mmCIF file of C-alpha atoms in Angstrom:
data_model
loop_
_atom_site.group_PDB
_atom_site.id
_atom_site.type_symbol
_atom_site.label_atom_id
_atom_site.label_comp_id
_atom_site.label_asym_id
_atom_site.label_seq_id
_atom_site.Cartn_x
_atom_site.Cartn_y
_atom_site.Cartn_z
ATOM 1 C CA THR A 1 91.583 162.854 123.704
ATOM 2 C CA GLN A 2 91.679 159.302 122.332
ATOM 3 C CA ILE A 3 90.841 157.900 125.770
ATOM 4 C CA ARG A 4 88.074 160.479 126.225
ATOM 5 C CA GLN A 5 86.570 159.566 122.846
ATOM 6 C CA ALA A 6 86.735 155.860 123.625
ATOM 7 C CA ILE A 7 84.963 156.435 126.946
ATOM 8 C CA ASN A 8 82.326 158.692 125.401
ATOM 9 C CA ASN A 9 81.686 156.219 122.571
ATOM 10 C CA LEU A 10 81.953 153.156 124.822
ATOM 11 C CA ASP A 11 84.546 151.870 122.372
ATOM 12 C CA ILE A 12 86.246 148.820 123.840
ATOM 13 C CA ARG A 13 88.584 148.451 120.866
ATOM 14 C CA ASN A 14 90.708 151.408 121.976
ATOM 15 C CA LEU A 15 90.866 150.578 125.685
ATOM 16 C CA LYS A 16 92.414 147.454 127.168
ATOM 17 C CA ARG A 17 91.038 145.873 130.325
ATOM 18 C CA GLU A 18 94.134 146.862 132.289
ATOM 19 C CA SER A 19 93.756 150.493 131.197
ATOM 20 C CA ILE A 20 90.105 150.543 132.222
ATOM 21 C CA SER A 21 91.027 149.055 135.586
ATOM 22 C CA ILE A 22 93.600 151.790 136.155
ATOM 23 C CA LEU A 23 91.111 154.494 135.129
ATOM 24 C CA MET A 24 88.528 153.071 137.542
ATOM 25 C CA LYS A 25 90.999 153.375 140.420
ATOM 26 C CA ALA A 26 91.564 157.045 139.639
ATOM 27 C CA ILE A 27 88.049 158.392 139.263
ATOM 28 C CA PRO A 28 88.100 161.997 140.441
ATOM 29 C CA THR A 29 85.475 163.165 142.894
ATOM 30 C CA LYS A 30 83.213 166.100 142.108
ATOM 31 C CA GLN A 31 85.130 168.146 144.655
ATOM 32 C CA GLU A 32 88.461 167.307 142.985
ATOM 33 C CA ILE A 33 87.112 168.337 139.586
ATOM 34 C CA ALA A 34 85.697 171.575 141.034
ATOM 35 C CA THR A 35 89.078 172.360 142.611
ATOM 36 C CA LEU A 36 90.857 171.557 139.370
ATOM 37 C CA LYS A 37 88.544 173.831 137.364
ATOM 38 C CA GLU A 38 89.790 176.741 139.467
ATOM 39 C CA PHE A 39 93.126 176.326 137.671
ATOM 40 C CA GLU A 40 91.689 176.241 134.165
ATOM 41 C CA HIS A 41 93.448 179.494 133.300
ATOM 42 C CA VAL A 42 96.821 177.710 133.719
ATOM 43 C CA ARG A 43 95.655 174.432 132.213
ATOM 44 C CA HIS A 44 98.560 174.280 129.749
ATOM 45 C CA GLN A 45 101.023 174.310 132.685
ATOM 46 C CA LEU A 46 99.516 171.327 134.478
ATOM 47 C CA VAL A 47 101.017 167.866 134.481
ATOM 48 C CA SER A 48 99.442 165.121 132.406
ATOM 49 C CA ALA A 49 97.305 163.674 135.211
ATOM 50 C CA GLU A 50 95.583 166.981 135.878
ATOM 51 C CA SER A 51 95.206 167.604 132.135
ATOM 52 C CA TYR A 52 93.553 164.193 131.816
ATOM 53 C CA PHE A 53 91.108 165.054 134.607
ATOM 54 C CA PHE A 54 90.236 168.266 132.767
ATOM 55 C CA GLU A 55 89.512 166.254 129.628
ATOM 56 C CA ILE A 56 87.241 163.763 131.347
ATOM 57 C CA SER A 57 85.547 166.270 133.646
ATOM 58 C CA ASP A 58 82.786 166.901 131.120
ATOM 59 C CA VAL A 59 82.206 163.231 130.225
ATOM 60 C CA LYS A 60 78.655 162.450 131.287
ATOM 61 C CA LEU A 61 78.330 159.432 133.590
ATOM 62 C CA TYR A 62 82.098 158.866 133.510
ATOM 63 C CA GLU A 63 82.194 156.211 136.248
ATOM 64 C CA GLU A 64 79.211 154.339 134.822
ATOM 65 C CA ARG A 65 80.773 154.374 131.362
ATOM 66 C CA LEU A 66 83.961 152.866 132.783
ATOM 67 C CA LYS A 67 81.915 150.136 134.458
ATOM 68 C CA VAL A 68 80.184 149.335 131.162
ATOM 69 C CA LEU A 69 83.548 149.239 129.381
ATOM 70 C CA MET A 70 84.945 146.899 132.057
ATOM 71 C CA LEU A 71 81.943 144.613 131.690
ATOM 72 C CA ALA A 72 82.393 144.560 127.925
ATOM 73 C CA ALA A 73 86.108 143.871 128.310
ATOM 74 C CA THR A 74 85.560 140.943 130.687
ATOM 75 C CA LEU A 75 82.307 139.527 129.331
ATOM 76 C CA ASP A 76 83.853 136.833 127.119
ATOM 77 C CA GLU A 77 86.023 135.607 129.982
ATOM 78 C CA GLN A 78 83.075 135.586 132.388
ATOM 79 C CA VAL A 79 80.938 133.640 129.908
ATOM 80 C CA LYS A 80 83.763 131.146 129.398
ATOM 81 C CA ASP A 81 84.133 130.671 133.170
ATOM 82 C CA LEU A 82 80.370 130.210 133.588
ATOM 83 C CA ARG A 83 80.220 127.666 130.768
ATOM 84 C CA LEU A 84 83.044 125.719 132.389
ATOM 85 C CA ALA A 85 81.260 125.807 135.758
ATOM 86 C CA PHE A 86 77.944 124.714 134.201
ATOM 87 C CA THR A 87 79.674 121.895 132.339
ATOM 88 C CA SER A 88 81.288 120.697 135.564
ATOM 89 C CA LEU A 89 77.966 120.912 137.395
ATOM 90 C CA SER A 90 76.167 119.062 134.615
ATOM 91 C CA ASN A 91 78.790 116.310 134.574
ATOM 92 C CA ALA A 92 78.567 115.957 138.360
ATOM 93 C CA ALA A 93 74.767 115.708 138.173
ATOM 94 C CA LYS A 94 74.998 113.012 135.477
ATOM 95 C CA GLU A 95 77.411 111.013 137.612
ATOM 96 C CA LEU A 96 75.159 111.286 140.656
ATOM 97 C CA ARG A 97 72.098 110.210 138.678
ATOM 98 C CA GLY A 98 73.929 107.157 137.404
ATOM 99 C CA SER A 99 75.604 106.243 140.695
ATOM 100 C CA GLN A 100 74.181 103.168 142.382
ATOM 101 C CA LYS A 101 76.047 103.951 145.625
ATOM 102 C CA PHE A 102 74.494 107.434 145.769
ATOM 103 C CA LYS A 103 71.036 105.899 145.339
ATOM 104 C CA GLU A 104 71.774 103.538 148.220
ATOM 105 C CA VAL A 105 72.870 106.463 150.420
ATOM 106 C CA LEU A 106 69.647 108.307 149.616
ATOM 107 C CA LYS A 107 67.609 105.187 150.472
ATOM 108 C CA LEU A 108 69.392 104.968 153.819
ATOM 109 C CA VAL A 109 68.761 108.656 154.532
ATOM 110 C CA LEU A 110 65.072 108.197 153.682
ATOM 111 C CA LEU A 111 64.873 105.097 155.865
ATOM 112 C CA LEU A 112 66.575 106.905 158.753
ATOM 113 C CA GLY A 113 64.197 109.866 158.382
ATOM 114 C CA ASN A 114 61.207 107.534 158.423
ATOM 115 C CA VAL A 115 62.477 105.781 161.554
ATOM 116 C CA MET A 116 63.021 109.137 163.288
ATOM 117 C CA ASN A 117 59.513 110.300 162.307
ATOM 118 C CA ARG A 118 57.923 107.163 163.739
ATOM 119 C CA GLY A 119 59.660 107.798 167.034
ATOM 120 C CA SER A 120 58.268 111.317 167.300
ATOM 121 C CA ARG A 121 54.623 110.260 167.025
#
């Protein structure tokens, strides 16, 4: 019930990323839930996995909610990775702008392109 409430409320505080990942790998199909509902009269005799599927079977947009929870759980890490990548890219661009050798290479490429264009006229 705690997991079901956390999923329904999109409460990331009660679900770890690893738990969400495991839940995403075990999303029951509609057919599996329909089959399971046939055994509702013996629900108390089922093992924990089937009992869990009973609990989540009425959660609206279950898979989508898990995806949102996973995004929320990984967002800080993704932002950190993107900031690191942007910083690296920015530093590389600054070095290229200040590099005299790179400017010389670009001049040679431009010169070569101009020579090739003259030959095609």
